[in-house]
Short mmCIF file of C-alpha atoms and ligand atoms in Angstrom, two decimals:
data_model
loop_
_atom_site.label_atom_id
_atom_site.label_comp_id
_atom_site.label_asym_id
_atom_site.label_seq_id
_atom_site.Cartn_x
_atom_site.Cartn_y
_atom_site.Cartn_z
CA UNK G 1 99.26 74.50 92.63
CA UNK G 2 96.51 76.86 91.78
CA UNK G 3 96.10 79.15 88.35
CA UNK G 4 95.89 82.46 87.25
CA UNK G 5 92.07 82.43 86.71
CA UNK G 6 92.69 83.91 82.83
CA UNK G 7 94.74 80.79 82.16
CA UNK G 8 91.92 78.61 83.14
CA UNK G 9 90.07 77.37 79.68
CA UNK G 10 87.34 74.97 79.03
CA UNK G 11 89.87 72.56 77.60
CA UNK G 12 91.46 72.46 81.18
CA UNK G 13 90.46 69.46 82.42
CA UNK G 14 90.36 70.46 86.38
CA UNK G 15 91.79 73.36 88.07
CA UNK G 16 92.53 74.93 91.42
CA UNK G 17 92.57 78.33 91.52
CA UNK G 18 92.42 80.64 94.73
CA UNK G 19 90.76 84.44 94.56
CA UNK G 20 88.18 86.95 96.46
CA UNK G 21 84.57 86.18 96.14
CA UNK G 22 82.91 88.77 93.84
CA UNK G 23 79.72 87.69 93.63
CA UNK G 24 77.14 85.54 95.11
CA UNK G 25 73.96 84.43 94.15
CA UNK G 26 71.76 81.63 95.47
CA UNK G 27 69.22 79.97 93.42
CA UNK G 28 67.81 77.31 95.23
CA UNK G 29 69.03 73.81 94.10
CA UNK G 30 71.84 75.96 92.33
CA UNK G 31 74.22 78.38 93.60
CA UNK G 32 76.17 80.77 91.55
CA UNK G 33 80.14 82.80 92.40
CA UNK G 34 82.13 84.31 90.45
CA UNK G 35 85.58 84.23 91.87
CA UNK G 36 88.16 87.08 91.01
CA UNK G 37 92.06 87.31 91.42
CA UNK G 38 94.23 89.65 89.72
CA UNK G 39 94.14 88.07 86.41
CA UNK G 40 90.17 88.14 85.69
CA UNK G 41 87.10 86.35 86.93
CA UNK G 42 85.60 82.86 86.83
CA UNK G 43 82.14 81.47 87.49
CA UNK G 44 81.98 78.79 89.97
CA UNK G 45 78.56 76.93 89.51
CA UNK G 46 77.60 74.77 92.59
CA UNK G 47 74.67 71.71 92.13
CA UNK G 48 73.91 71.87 95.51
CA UNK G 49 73.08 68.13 95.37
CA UNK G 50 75.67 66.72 93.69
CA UNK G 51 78.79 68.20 95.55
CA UNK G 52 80.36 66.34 98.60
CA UNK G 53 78.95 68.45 102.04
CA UNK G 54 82.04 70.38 103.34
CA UNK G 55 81.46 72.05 99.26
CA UNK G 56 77.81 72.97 100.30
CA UNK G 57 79.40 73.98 103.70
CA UNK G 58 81.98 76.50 102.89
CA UNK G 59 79.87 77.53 100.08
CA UNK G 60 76.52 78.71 102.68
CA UNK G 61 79.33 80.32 105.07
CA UNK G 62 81.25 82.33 102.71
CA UNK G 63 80.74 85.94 102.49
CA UNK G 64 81.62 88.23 99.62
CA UNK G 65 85.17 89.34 99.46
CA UNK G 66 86.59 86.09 101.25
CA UNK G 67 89.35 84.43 100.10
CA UNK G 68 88.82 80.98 98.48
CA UNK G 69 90.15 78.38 97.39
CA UNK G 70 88.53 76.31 94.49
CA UNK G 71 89.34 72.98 92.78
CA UNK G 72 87.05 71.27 90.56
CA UNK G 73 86.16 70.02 86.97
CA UNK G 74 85.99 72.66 84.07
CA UNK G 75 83.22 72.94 81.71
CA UNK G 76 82.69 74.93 78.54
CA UNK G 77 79.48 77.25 79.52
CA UNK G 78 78.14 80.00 76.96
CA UNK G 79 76.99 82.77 79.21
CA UNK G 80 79.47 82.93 82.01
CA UNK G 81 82.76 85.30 82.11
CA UNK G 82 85.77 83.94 79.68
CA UNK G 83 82.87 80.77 78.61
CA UNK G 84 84.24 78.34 81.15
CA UNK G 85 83.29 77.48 84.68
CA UNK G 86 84.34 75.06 87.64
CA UNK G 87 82.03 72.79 89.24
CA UNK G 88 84.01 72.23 92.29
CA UNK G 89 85.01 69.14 94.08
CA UNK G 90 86.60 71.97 97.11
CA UNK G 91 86.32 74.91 98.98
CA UNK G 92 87.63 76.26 101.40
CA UNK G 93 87.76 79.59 103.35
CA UNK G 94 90.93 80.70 103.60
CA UNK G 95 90.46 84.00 105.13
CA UNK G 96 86.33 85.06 105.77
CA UNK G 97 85.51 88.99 105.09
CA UNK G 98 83.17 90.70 107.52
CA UNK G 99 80.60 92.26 106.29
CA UNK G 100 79.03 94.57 105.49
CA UNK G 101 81.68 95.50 103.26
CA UNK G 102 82.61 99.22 103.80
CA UNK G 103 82.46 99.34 99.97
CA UNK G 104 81.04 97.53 96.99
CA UNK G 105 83.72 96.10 95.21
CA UNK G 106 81.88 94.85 91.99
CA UNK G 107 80.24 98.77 91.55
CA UNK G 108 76.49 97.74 91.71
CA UNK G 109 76.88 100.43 94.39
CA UNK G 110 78.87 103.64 94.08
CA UNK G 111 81.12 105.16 95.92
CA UNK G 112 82.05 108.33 96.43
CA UNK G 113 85.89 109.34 96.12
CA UNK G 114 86.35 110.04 100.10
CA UNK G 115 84.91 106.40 100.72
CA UNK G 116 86.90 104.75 97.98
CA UNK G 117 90.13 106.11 99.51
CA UNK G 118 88.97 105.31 103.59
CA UNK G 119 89.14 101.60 101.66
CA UNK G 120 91.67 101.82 99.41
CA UNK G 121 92.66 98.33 99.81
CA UNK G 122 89.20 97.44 98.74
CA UNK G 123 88.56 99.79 96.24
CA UNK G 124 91.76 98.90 94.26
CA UNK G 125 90.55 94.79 94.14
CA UNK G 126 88.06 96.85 91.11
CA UNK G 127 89.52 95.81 87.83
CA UNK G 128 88.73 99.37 86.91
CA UNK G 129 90.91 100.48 89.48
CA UNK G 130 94.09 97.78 89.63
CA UNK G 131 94.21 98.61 85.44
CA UNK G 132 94.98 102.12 86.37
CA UNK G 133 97.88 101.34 88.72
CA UNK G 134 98.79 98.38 86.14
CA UNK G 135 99.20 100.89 83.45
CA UNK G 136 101.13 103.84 85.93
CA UNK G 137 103.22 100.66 86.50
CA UNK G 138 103.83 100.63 82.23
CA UNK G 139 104.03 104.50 82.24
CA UNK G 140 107.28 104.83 84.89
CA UNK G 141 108.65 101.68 83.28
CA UNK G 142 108.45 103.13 79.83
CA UNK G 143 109.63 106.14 80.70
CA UNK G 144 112.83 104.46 82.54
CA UNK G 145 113.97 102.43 79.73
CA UNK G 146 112.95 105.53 77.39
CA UNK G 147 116.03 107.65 79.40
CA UNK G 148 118.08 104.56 80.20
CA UNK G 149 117.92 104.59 75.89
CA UNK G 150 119.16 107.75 75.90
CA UNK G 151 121.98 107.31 78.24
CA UNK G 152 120.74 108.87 81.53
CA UNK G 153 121.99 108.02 84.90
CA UNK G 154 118.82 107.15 87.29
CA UNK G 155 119.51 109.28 90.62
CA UNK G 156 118.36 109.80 94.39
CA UNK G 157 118.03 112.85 95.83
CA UNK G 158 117.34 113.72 99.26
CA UNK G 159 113.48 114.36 100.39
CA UNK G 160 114.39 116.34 103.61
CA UNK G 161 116.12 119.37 102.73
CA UNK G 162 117.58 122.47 104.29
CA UNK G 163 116.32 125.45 100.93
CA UNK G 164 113.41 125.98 98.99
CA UNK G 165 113.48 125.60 95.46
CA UNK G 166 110.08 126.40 94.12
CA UNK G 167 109.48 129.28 96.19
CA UNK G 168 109.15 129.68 99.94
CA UNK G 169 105.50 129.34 100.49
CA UNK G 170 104.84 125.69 99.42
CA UNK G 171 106.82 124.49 102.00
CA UNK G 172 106.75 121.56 104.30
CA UNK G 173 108.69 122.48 107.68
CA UNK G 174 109.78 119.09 109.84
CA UNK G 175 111.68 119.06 113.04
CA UNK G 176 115.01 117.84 112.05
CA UNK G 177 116.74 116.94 115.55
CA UNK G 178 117.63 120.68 116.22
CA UNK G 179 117.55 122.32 112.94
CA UNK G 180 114.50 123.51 110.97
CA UNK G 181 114.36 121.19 107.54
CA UNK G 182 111.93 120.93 104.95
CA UNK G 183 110.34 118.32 102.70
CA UNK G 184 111.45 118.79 99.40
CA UNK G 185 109.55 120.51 96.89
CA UNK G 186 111.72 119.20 93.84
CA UNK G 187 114.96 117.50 92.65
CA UNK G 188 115.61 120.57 91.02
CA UNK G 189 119.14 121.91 93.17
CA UNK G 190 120.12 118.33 93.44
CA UNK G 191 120.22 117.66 90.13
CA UNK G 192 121.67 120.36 88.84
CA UNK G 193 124.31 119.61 91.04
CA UNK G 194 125.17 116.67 89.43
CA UNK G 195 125.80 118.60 86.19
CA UNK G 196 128.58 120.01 88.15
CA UNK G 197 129.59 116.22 88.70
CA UNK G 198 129.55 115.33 84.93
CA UNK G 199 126.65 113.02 85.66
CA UNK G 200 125.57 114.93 82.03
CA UNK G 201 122.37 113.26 81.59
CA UNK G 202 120.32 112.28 84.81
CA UNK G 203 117.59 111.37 85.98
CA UNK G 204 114.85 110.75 89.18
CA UNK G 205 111.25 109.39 89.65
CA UNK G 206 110.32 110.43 92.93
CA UNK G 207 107.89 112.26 95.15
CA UNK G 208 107.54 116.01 95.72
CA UNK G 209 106.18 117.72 98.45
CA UNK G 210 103.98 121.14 97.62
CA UNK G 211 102.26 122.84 100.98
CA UNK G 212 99.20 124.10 98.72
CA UNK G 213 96.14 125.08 100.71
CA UNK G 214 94.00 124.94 97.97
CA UNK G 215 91.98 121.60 97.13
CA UNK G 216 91.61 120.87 93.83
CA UNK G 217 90.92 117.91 91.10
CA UNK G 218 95.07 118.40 89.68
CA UNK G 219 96.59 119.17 92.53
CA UNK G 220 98.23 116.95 95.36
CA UNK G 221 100.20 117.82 98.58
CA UNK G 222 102.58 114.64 97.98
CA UNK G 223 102.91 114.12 94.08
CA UNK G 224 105.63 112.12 91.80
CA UNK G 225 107.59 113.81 89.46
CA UNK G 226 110.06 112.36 86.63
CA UNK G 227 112.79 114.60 86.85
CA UNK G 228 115.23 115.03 84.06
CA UNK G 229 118.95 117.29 83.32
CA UNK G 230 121.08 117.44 80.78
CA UNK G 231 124.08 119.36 79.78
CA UNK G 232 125.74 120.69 77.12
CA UNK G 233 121.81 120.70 75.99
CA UNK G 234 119.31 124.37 75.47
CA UNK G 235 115.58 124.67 76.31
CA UNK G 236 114.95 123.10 72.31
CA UNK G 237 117.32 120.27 73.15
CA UNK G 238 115.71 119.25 76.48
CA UNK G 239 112.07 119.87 74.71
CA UNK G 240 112.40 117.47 72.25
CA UNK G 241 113.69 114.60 74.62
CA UNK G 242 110.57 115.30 76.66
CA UNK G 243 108.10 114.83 73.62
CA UNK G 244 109.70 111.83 72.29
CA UNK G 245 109.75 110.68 76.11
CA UNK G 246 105.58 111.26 75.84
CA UNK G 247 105.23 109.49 72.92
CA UNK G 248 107.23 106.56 73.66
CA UNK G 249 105.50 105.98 76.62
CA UNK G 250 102.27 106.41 74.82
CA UNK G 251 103.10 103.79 72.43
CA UNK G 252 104.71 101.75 74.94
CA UNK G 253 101.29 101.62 77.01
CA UNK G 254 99.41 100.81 73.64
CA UNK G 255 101.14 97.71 72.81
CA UNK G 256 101.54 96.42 76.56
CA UNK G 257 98.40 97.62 78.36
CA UNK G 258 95.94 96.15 75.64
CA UNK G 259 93.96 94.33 78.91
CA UNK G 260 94.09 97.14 80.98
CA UNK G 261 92.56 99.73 78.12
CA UNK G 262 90.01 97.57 77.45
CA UNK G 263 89.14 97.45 81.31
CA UNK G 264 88.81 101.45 81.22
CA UNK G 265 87.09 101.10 77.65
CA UNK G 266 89.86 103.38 76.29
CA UNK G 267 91.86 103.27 72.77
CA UNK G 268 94.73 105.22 73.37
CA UNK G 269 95.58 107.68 70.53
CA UNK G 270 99.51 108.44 70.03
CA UNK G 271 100.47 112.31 70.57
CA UNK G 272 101.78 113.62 67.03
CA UNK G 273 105.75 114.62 66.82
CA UNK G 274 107.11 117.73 67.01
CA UNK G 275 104.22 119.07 69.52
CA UNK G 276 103.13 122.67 68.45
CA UNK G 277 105.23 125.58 70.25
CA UNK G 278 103.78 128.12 71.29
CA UNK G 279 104.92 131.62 72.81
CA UNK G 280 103.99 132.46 76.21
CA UNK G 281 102.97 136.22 75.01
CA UNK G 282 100.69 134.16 71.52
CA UNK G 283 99.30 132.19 74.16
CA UNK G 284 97.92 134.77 76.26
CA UNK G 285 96.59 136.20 73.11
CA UNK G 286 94.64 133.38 72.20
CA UNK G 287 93.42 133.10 75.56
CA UNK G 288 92.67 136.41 75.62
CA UNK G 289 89.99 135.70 72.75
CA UNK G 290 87.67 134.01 74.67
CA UNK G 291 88.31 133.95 78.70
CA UNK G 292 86.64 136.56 80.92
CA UNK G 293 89.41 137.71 82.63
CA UNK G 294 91.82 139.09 80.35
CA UNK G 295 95.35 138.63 81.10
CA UNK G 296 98.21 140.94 80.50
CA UNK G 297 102.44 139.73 80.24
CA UNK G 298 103.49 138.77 83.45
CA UNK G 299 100.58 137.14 84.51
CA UNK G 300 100.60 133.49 84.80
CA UNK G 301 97.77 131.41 83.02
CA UNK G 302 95.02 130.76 84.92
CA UNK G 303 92.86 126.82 84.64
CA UNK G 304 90.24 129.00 82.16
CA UNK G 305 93.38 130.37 79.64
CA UNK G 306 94.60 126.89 79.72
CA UNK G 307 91.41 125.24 78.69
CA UNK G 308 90.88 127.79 76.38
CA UNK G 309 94.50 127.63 74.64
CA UNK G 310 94.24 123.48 74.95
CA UNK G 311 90.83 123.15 73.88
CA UNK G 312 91.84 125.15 70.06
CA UNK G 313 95.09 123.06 69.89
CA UNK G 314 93.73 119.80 70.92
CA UNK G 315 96.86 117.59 71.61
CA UNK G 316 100.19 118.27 73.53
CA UNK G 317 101.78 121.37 73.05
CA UNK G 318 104.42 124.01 74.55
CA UNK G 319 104.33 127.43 75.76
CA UNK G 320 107.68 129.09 75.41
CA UNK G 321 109.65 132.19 76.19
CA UNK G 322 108.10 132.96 79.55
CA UNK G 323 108.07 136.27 81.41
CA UNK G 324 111.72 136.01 83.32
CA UNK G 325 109.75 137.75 86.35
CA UNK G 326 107.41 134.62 86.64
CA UNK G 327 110.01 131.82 86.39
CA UNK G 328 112.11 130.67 88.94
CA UNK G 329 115.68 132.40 89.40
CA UNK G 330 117.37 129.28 88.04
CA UNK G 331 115.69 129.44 84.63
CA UNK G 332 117.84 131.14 81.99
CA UNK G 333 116.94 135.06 80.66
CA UNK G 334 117.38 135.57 77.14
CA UNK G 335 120.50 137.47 76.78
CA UNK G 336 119.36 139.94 73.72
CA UNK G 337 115.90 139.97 76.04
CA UNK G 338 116.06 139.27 79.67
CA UNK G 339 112.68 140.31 80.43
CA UNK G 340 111.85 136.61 78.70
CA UNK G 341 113.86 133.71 79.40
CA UNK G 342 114.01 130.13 78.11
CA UNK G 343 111.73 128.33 79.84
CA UNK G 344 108.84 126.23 78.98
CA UNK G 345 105.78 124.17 79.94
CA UNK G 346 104.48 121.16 78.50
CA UNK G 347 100.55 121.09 78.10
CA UNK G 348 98.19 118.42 77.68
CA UNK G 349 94.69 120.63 76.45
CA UNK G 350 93.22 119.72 80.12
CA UNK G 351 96.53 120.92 81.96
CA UNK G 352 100.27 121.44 82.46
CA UNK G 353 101.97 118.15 82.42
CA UNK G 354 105.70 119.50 82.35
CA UNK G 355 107.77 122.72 83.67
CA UNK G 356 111.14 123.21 82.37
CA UNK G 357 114.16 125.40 81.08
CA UNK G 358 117.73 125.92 80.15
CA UNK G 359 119.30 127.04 83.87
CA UNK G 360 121.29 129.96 84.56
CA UNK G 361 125.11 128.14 84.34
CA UNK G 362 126.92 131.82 85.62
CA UNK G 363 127.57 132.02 89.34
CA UNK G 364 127.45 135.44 89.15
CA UNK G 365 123.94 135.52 87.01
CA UNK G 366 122.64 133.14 89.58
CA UNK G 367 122.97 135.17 92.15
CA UNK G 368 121.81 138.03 90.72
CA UNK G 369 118.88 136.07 90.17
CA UNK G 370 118.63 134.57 93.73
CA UNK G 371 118.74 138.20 95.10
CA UNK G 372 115.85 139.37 92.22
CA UNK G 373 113.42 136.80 93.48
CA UNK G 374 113.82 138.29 97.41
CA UNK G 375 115.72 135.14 98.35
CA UNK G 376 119.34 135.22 100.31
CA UNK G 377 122.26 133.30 98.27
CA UNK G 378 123.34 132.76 101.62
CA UNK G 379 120.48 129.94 102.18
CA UNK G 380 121.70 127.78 98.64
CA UNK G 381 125.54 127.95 99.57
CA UNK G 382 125.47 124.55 98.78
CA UNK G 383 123.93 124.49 95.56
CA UNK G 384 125.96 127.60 94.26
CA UNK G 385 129.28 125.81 95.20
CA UNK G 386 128.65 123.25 92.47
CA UNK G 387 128.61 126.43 90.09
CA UNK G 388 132.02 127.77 91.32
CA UNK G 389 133.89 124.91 89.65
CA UNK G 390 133.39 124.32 85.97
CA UNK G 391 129.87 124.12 85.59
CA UNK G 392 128.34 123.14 82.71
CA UNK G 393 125.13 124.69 80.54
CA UNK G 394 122.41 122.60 81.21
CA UNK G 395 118.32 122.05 80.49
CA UNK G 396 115.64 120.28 82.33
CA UNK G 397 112.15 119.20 83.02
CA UNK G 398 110.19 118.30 85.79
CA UNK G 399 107.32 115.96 84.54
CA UNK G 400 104.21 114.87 87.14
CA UNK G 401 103.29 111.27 86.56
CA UNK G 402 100.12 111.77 88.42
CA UNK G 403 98.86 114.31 85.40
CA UNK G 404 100.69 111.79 83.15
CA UNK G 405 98.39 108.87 83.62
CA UNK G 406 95.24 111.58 84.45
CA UNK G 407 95.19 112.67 81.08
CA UNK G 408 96.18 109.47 79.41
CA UNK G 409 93.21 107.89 80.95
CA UNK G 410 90.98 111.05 80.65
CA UNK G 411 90.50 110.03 84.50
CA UNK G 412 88.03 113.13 86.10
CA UNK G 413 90.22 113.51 89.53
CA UNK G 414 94.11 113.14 90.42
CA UNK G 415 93.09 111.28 93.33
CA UNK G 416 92.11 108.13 90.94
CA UNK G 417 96.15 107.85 89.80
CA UNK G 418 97.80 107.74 93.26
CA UNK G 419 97.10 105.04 95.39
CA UNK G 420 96.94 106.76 98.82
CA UNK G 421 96.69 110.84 98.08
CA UNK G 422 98.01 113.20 100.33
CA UNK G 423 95.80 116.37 99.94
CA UNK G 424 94.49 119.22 102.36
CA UNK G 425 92.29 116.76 104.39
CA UNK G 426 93.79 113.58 104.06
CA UNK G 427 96.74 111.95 106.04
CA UNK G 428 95.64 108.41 106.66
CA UNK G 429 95.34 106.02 105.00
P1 AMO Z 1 106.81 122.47 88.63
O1 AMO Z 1 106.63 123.07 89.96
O2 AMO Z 1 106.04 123.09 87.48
O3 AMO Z 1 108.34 122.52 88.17
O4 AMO Z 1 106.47 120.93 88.69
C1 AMO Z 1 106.65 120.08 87.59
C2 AMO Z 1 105.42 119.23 87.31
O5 AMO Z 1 105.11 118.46 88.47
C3 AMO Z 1 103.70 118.33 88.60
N1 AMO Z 1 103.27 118.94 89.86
C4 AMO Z 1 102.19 118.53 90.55
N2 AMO Z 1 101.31 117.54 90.35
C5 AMO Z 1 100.32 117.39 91.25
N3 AMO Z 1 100.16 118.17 92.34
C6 AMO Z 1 101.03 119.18 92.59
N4 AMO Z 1 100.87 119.93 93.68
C7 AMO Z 1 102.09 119.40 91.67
N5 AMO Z 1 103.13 120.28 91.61
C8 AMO Z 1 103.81 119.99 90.50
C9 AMO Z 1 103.08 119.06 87.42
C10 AMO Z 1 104.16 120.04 87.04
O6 AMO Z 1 104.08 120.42 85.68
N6 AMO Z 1 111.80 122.25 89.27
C11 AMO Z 1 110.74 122.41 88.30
C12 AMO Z 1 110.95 121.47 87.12
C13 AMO Z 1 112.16 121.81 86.29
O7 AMO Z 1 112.29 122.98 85.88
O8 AMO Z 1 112.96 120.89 86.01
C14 AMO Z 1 109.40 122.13 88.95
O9 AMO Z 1 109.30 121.55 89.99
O10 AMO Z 1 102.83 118.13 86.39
#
């Protein structure tokens, strides 16, 4: 049986252990590897003449990256990783890496992003880069047991669709037998169908599908999104659940992910409660202040008003009451104001995290609504059914985990927290 290299100490007395070699280094009558699995890295020190031949063998042979397996004694050593190393008695190849490697995997070499994702597989054996997906891992788990807390219903919602739901020109088109489909750009329909069901409090992790052209360090054409609905809830109702979502999963991260952060040299600071709300016409205002190109209501904020609202607020924050002409139809117009409605986005200062809003509940409104945006109520017969019936008021929010763990990590690209991106130029791997 072999052992997670942390859990090897110097008071083992012999251990077996089986991992990628990291390192090499050959100093004559000594010769040096550090040997890595998922759990850390160990120095295996080699006295060339004092280990049986098929050691020396395998050791000469071996190329970096190949998988080994090690047994030996374990000694106490000052300057090597963890202060313990293991003078071997085996080793043998299990599986031999070519070389040379189409990436360095221990970053004496860097890589550019495009390479990195070519060999994802490779890239990803970087502690840098498995603590990323290790703490993703912590943020969807957190935020599952977060909303299983809080009585929600985890759903699945179908990813090849027949409407639009975000607007018609982000769309994916497929060849579905002898129908025209699409892939779908949110759970949004679907789960405000099951509001209709009494599902009242639901929710989805899943991926989205957006067809944008443009190429950018936030933006991907296949993206996850933590979906959430609730009825009998408002905009305020569904705003708070999403900040006490972000800050469990913040503290959640900080006391399970202490390994990880300290791979990625971060200390994670907990978002304050109740995050600063801010209206959409203020926050045009303040942007206004300082960005180039002024805006004026109706416009929607552009990366510079963001950074230049974020960067004066300087933690998470919301900007409310939205322009009902720039807002989907399903989000809800003020009645006393319809030209604003009660929707909302979620910021981190870098970027939008979160979109979300009480829903129209009225058939009638809806379609009203449906017909305002240039769409045909004809095309969501299905979805306006479910509102025909006894359908209840409802809020929601649509929250991407990619941006999630991007700002958490203060990570420069989107690309670093998804494992295979999907984006204007790549489709493999
Ligand atoms: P929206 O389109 O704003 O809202 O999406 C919600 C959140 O999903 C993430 N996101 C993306 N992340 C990376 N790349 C993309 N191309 C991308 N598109 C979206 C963002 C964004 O804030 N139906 C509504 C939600 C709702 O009202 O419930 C919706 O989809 O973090």
């Amino acid at each position: 049986m072999h052992l997670p290299i942390r859990t090897v100490t110097p008071e083992s007395e012999s251990a077996a252990i089986i991992g990628w070699v990291h390192e090499i280094r050959d100093l004559g009558g000594l010769m040096f590897f550090l040997i890595r699995d998922r759990t850390g890295i160990i120095q295996v020190t080699i006295p060339k003449k004092k280990v049986p031949a098929e050691v020396l063998d395998a050791a000469r042979d071996v190329s970096r990256e190949s998988v080994v397996r090690v047994r030996g004694r374990v000694k106490a050593i000052d300057k090597a990783p963890g202060g313990r190393e293991i003078v071997p008695d085996g080793l043998e190849i299990i599986s031999l890496a070519g070389s040379p490697l189409p990436l360095d995997v221990a970053e004496k070499v860097p890589a550019e992003m495009d390479t990195r994702i070519d060999s994802r597989f490779l890239d990803a054996r970087k502690p840098r880069v498995r603590a990323i997906f290790c703490i993703r891992s912590a943020v969807t788990c957190a935020a599952t047991e977060f909303l299983h807390s809080r009585g929600c219903i985890n759903i699945t919602t179908p990813k090849i669709v027949a409407a639009a739901t975000e607007g018609g020109t982000e769309l994916f088109p497929i060849a579905y037998f002898e129908k025209e489909a699409f892939m779908n750009q949110s759970p949004q329909l679907y789960k405000q169908m099951m509001m209709a069901a009494g599902f009242e409090k639901v929710f989805e992790i899943g991926p989205i599908f957006r067809a944008e052209e443009h190429n950018t360090i936030r933006h991907l054409n296949e993206a996850t999104s933590l979906d959430v609905e609730v009825s009998f809830a408002d905009h305020n109702d569904v705003m708070e659940l999403l900040e006490d979502l972000i800050v469990y999963v913040y503290e959640s991260v900080a006391g399970t992910c202490g390994d990880d952060l300290a791979e990625l040299g971060i200390s994670l600071s907990i978002p304050g409660k109740p995050f600063p709300r801010i209206r959409y016409e203020e926050a045009i205002e303040i942007a206004n202040r300082t960005i180039e190109d002024k805006l004026s209501f109706g416009d929607d904020l552009t990366p510079a008003a963001e950074r230049a609202i974020g960067s004066g607020i300087g933690q998470h924050y919301f900007i409310v009451d939205w322009p009902t002409d720039i807002r989907p139809y399903y989000a809800m117009p003020y009645p006393d104001r319809p030209e604003l409605c009660k929707a909302f986005d979620m910021m981190h200062p870098r970027m939008e995290l979160s979109s979300g809003a009480q829903r129209v509940h009225d058939h009638d409104l809806l379609v009203e609504r449906i017909r305002a945006k240039g769409l045909a109520p004809e095309a969501f017969e299905f979805y306006l059914k479910a509102f025909r019936y006894g359908m209840p008021p409802h809020a929601g929010w649509g929250l991407g985990i990619e941006r999630l763990v991007m700002t958490m990590l203060d990570l420069g690209n989107i690309r670093e927290a998804v494992l295979f991106p999907r984006d204007r130029h790549r489709l493999t791997p």
